[in-house]
Amino acid sequence: MKLPVKMSSPVIGVISGLLGLGIGFGLGALIRQPEINALQKQVRKLQKVAAELKIVVQQQNDELTELLIRYQSLKAWQLLQKHSLRTSIREGLVIQYGMHDYFSLMLDRLETGRDFMDDETAFYIAFSRKLDNKSLSEEQEECISSYVLSKHGREIREMDQCDVSLDIDLITAVGVSEREAKRKAFGPLKFWKRESGASEPDTTAQ
């Protein structure tokens, strides 16, 4: 059976080309208040390509599902094939859960304003470079793998997929409630009523 090529690099390349965010942040950028504005700008860019990004994520989900089906169809004695396929699946799952953790950290930073812990900062910087399709050192690759496995080791061992489209939905919803509240409060009809209310004749006394 011909084994599929590794999927993580192509998927990251597509995402990088789609977003074009220039996401990478230095350590200082993660802990200074002005950088909240940069994160908000990044979120707005993500929101603009949310539909396309969900398509890419779904393609990744489909590829992983196919790999899992192939893996489960292999016989017990096909050890080399199973090992190679399992490695590809593991790498794909690390990317999936890594994207989930990356988006979760982004949203948490915006919602709470808290500073990242040291391991979160290292992971965020490394995964930012990966999403930018930039080269990573072995240390940065290990940082991503260690961080993700420390949080999702059981799921990855059991080959459970992570649906990142749910995270994209959360990113899409950022600021929506606030904008909706402003729209309702200052919509054209309400504004007109507020401005014209004083000039409307009082007919209740007639």
CSV table of C-alpha atoms in Angstrom, one decimal:
chain,number,residue,atom,x,y,z
A,1,MET,CA,0.0,0.0,0.0
A,2,LYS,CA,1.4,3.4,-1.0
A,3,LEU,CA,1.5,5.6,2.1
A,4,PRO,CA,0.3,9.2,1.8
A,5,VAL,CA,2.8,12.1,2.0
A,6,LYS,CA,2.9,14.0,5.3
A,7,MET,CA,0.1,16.4,5.4
A,8,SER,CA,1.2,19.0,8.0
A,9,SER,CA,3.4,21.1,5.8
A,10,PRO,CA,1.0,21.5,2.9
A,11,VAL,CA,-1.9,22.4,5.2
A,12,ILE,CA,0.2,25.0,7.0
A,13,GLY,CA,1.4,26.4,3.7
A,14,VAL,CA,-2.2,26.8,2.5
A,15,ILE,CA,-3.2,28.5,5.7
A,16,SER,CA,-0.2,30.8,5.6
A,17,GLY,CA,-1.0,31.8,2.0
A,18,LEU,CA,-4.6,32.3,2.9
A,19,LEU,CA,-4.1,34.5,5.9
A,20,GLY,CA,-0.9,36.4,5.0
A,21,LEU,CA,-1.0,37.8,8.5
A,22,GLY,CA,2.7,38.2,9.5
A,23,ILE,CA,1.6,36.8,12.8
A,24,GLY,CA,5.0,36.4,14.6
A,25,PHE,CA,5.4,38.2,17.8
A,26,GLY,CA,8.4,38.7,20.0
A,27,LEU,CA,8.3,38.1,23.8
A,28,GLY,CA,7.8,41.8,24.6
A,29,ALA,CA,4.9,42.0,22.2
A,30,LEU,CA,2.9,39.4,24.1
A,31,ILE,CA,3.1,41.2,27.4
A,32,ARG,CA,2.6,44.9,26.5
A,33,GLN,CA,-0.8,46.4,26.4
A,34,PRO,CA,-0.5,48.1,23.0
A,35,GLU,CA,-0.1,44.7,21.5
A,36,ILE,CA,-3.7,43.9,22.3
A,37,ASN,CA,-4.5,46.2,19.4
A,38,ALA,CA,-2.3,44.0,17.2
A,39,LEU,CA,-4.1,40.9,18.3
A,40,GLN,CA,-7.5,42.6,17.6
A,41,LYS,CA,-6.3,43.5,14.1
A,42,GLN,CA,-5.2,39.9,13.6
A,43,VAL,CA,-8.6,38.6,14.7
A,44,ARG,CA,-10.3,41.0,12.3
A,45,LYS,CA,-8.1,39.6,9.5
A,46,LEU,CA,-9.0,36.1,10.5
A,47,GLN,CA,-12.7,37.0,10.6
A,48,LYS,CA,-12.5,38.2,7.0
A,49,VAL,CA,-11.2,34.9,5.7
A,50,ALA,CA,-13.1,32.7,8.2
A,51,ALA,CA,-15.2,30.9,5.5
A,52,GLU,CA,-12.1,30.1,3.5
A,53,LEU,CA,-10.2,29.0,6.6
A,54,LYS,CA,-13.0,26.6,7.6
A,55,ILE,CA,-12.8,25.0,4.2
A,56,VAL,CA,-9.0,24.4,4.6
A,57,VAL,CA,-9.6,23.0,8.1
A,58,GLN,CA,-12.3,20.7,6.8
A,59,GLN,CA,-9.9,19.5,4.1
A,60,GLN,CA,-7.4,18.7,6.8
A,61,ASN,CA,-10.1,16.9,8.8
A,62,ASP,CA,-11.0,14.8,5.7
A,63,GLU,CA,-7.3,13.9,5.0
A,64,LEU,CA,-6.8,12.8,8.6
A,65,THR,CA,-10.0,10.8,8.5
A,66,GLU,CA,-8.7,9.0,5.4
A,67,LEU,CA,-5.4,8.3,7.1
A,68,LEU,CA,-7.2,6.9,10.1
A,69,ILE,CA,-9.3,4.6,7.8
A,70,ARG,CA,-6.1,3.4,6.1
A,71,TYR,CA,-4.4,2.8,9.4
A,72,GLN,CA,-7.2,0.7,10.8
A,73,SER,CA,-7.4,-1.4,7.6
A,74,LEU,CA,-3.7,-2.5,7.9
A,75,LYS,CA,-3.0,-5.9,9.3
A,76,ALA,CA,-1.2,-6.4,12.5
A,77,TRP,CA,1.9,-7.8,10.8
A,78,GLN,CA,2.3,-4.8,8.5
A,79,LEU,CA,4.4,-3.1,11.2
A,80,LEU,CA,6.4,-0.7,9.0
A,81,GLN,CA,3.4,0.6,7.2
A,82,LYS,CA,1.5,1.0,10.4
A,83,HIS,CA,4.4,2.8,12.0
A,84,SER,CA,4.8,5.2,9.1
A,85,LEU,CA,1.1,5.9,8.9
A,86,ARG,CA,0.8,6.4,12.6
A,87,THR,CA,3.6,9.0,12.5
A,88,SER,CA,1.8,10.9,9.8
A,89,ILE,CA,-1.4,10.8,11.7
A,90,ARG,CA,0.3,12.0,14.9
A,91,GLU,CA,1.9,14.9,13.1
A,92,GLY,CA,-1.5,15.9,11.6
A,93,LEU,CA,-3.1,15.7,15.0
A,94,VAL,CA,-0.4,17.8,16.6
A,95,ILE,CA,-1.1,20.5,14.0
A,96,GLN,CA,-4.9,20.3,14.6
A,97,TYR,CA,-4.5,20.6,18.4
A,98,GLY,CA,-1.8,23.1,18.0
A,99,MET,CA,-4.1,25.4,16.0
A,100,HIS,CA,-6.8,24.9,18.7
A,101,ASP,CA,-4.4,25.9,21.4
A,102,TYR,CA,-3.1,28.8,19.4
A,103,PHE,CA,-6.5,30.3,18.8
A,104,SER,CA,-7.5,29.6,22.4
A,105,LEU,CA,-4.5,31.5,23.7
A,106,MET,CA,-5.3,34.4,21.3
A,107,LEU,CA,-8.9,34.6,22.5
A,108,ASP,CA,-8.0,34.2,26.2
A,109,ARG,CA,-5.4,37.1,25.9
A,110,LEU,CA,-8.0,39.3,24.3
A,111,GLU,CA,-10.8,38.5,26.8
A,112,THR,CA,-8.8,38.5,30.0
A,113,GLY,CA,-5.7,40.6,29.1
A,114,ARG,CA,-3.6,38.2,31.1
A,115,ASP,CA,0.1,37.7,30.3
A,116,PHE,CA,1.1,34.4,28.9
A,117,MET,CA,3.1,31.9,31.0
A,118,ASP,CA,6.6,31.1,29.8
A,119,ASP,CA,5.6,27.8,28.1
A,120,GLU,CA,2.6,29.5,26.5
A,121,THR,CA,4.8,32.4,25.2
A,122,ALA,CA,7.3,29.9,23.7
A,123,PHE,CA,4.5,27.9,22.1
A,124,TYR,CA,2.7,31.0,20.7
A,125,ILE,CA,5.9,32.4,19.2
A,126,ALA,CA,6.8,29.0,17.6
A,127,PHE,CA,3.4,28.3,16.3
A,128,SER,CA,3.1,31.8,14.9
A,129,ARG,CA,6.2,31.1,12.8
A,130,LYS,CA,4.7,27.8,11.7
A,131,LEU,CA,1.5,29.6,10.6
A,132,ASP,CA,3.6,32.2,8.8
A,133,ASN,CA,5.3,29.2,7.0
A,134,LYS,CA,8.7,30.3,8.4
A,135,SER,CA,11.5,27.9,9.2
A,136,LEU,CA,11.6,26.6,12.8
A,137,SER,CA,14.5,25.4,14.8
A,138,GLU,CA,14.5,21.9,16.2
A,139,GLU,CA,13.9,23.5,19.6
A,140,GLN,CA,10.9,25.3,18.4
A,141,GLU,CA,9.5,22.2,16.7
A,142,GLU,CA,10.0,20.3,20.0
A,143,CYS,CA,8.4,23.2,21.9
A,144,ILE,CA,5.2,22.9,19.8
A,145,SER,CA,5.1,19.1,20.1
A,146,SER,CA,5.8,19.1,23.9
A,147,TYR,CA,3.2,21.8,24.6
A,148,VAL,CA,0.5,20.1,22.6
A,149,LEU,CA,1.2,16.6,23.9
A,150,SER,CA,1.2,17.9,27.5
A,151,LYS,CA,-2.3,19.1,27.0
A,152,HIS,CA,-3.8,16.6,24.5
A,153,GLY,CA,-1.5,13.5,24.8
A,154,ARG,CA,-4.3,11.1,25.5
A,155,GLU,CA,-6.5,12.3,22.6
A,156,ILE,CA,-3.5,12.1,20.2
A,157,ARG,CA,-2.6,8.6,21.4
A,158,GLU,CA,-6.2,7.5,20.9
A,159,MET,CA,-6.2,9.3,17.5
A,160,ASP,CA,-9.1,11.6,18.3
A,161,GLN,CA,-9.5,14.5,15.9
A,162,CYS,CA,-9.9,18.1,17.0
A,163,ASP,CA,-12.4,20.2,15.0
A,164,VAL,CA,-10.7,23.6,14.7
A,165,SER,CA,-13.7,25.0,12.9
A,166,LEU,CA,-15.3,25.5,16.3
A,167,ASP,CA,-12.4,27.8,17.3
A,168,ILE,CA,-12.9,29.7,14.0
A,169,ASP,CA,-16.5,30.2,14.9
A,170,LEU,CA,-15.4,31.7,18.3
A,171,ILE,CA,-13.0,34.0,16.6
A,172,THR,CA,-15.7,35.1,14.1
A,173,ALA,CA,-18.0,35.9,17.1
A,174,VAL,CA,-15.4,38.2,18.7
A,175,GLY,CA,-16.9,41.7,19.0
A,176,VAL,CA,-20.2,40.7,17.4
A,177,SER,CA,-22.2,41.2,20.6
A,178,GLU,CA,-20.7,44.6,21.1
A,179,ARG,CA,-21.3,45.7,17.6
A,180,GLU,CA,-24.9,44.3,17.7
A,181,ALA,CA,-25.5,46.2,20.9
A,182,LYS,CA,-24.3,49.4,19.3
A,183,ARG,CA,-26.4,48.8,16.2
A,184,LYS,CA,-29.5,48.3,18.3
A,185,ALA,CA,-28.8,51.4,20.4
A,186,PHE,CA,-27.9,53.7,17.6
A,187,GLY,CA,-29.7,52.2,14.6
A,188,PRO,CA,-31.3,54.6,12.1
A,189,LEU,CA,-34.8,54.2,13.4
A,190,LYS,CA,-33.9,54.7,17.0
A,191,PHE,CA,-31.7,57.6,16.2
A,192,TRP,CA,-34.5,59.2,14.2
A,193,LYS,CA,-37.0,58.7,17.0
A,194,ARG,CA,-34.6,60.1,19.6
A,195,GLU,CA,-33.9,63.2,17.4
A,196,SER,CA,-37.5,63.8,16.3
A,197,GLY,CA,-39.2,62.8,19.6
A,198,ALA,CA,-39.1,66.3,21.0
A,199,SER,CA,-40.8,67.9,18.0
A,200,GLU,CA,-43.6,65.3,17.9
A,201,PRO,CA,-46.9,66.9,19.0
A,202,ASP,CA,-48.5,65.6,22.2
A,203,THR,CA,-51.9,64.3,21.4
A,204,THR,CA,-52.6,62.5,24.6
A,205,ALA,CA,-54.2,65.6,26.3
A,206,GLN,CA,-56.8,66.1,23.5
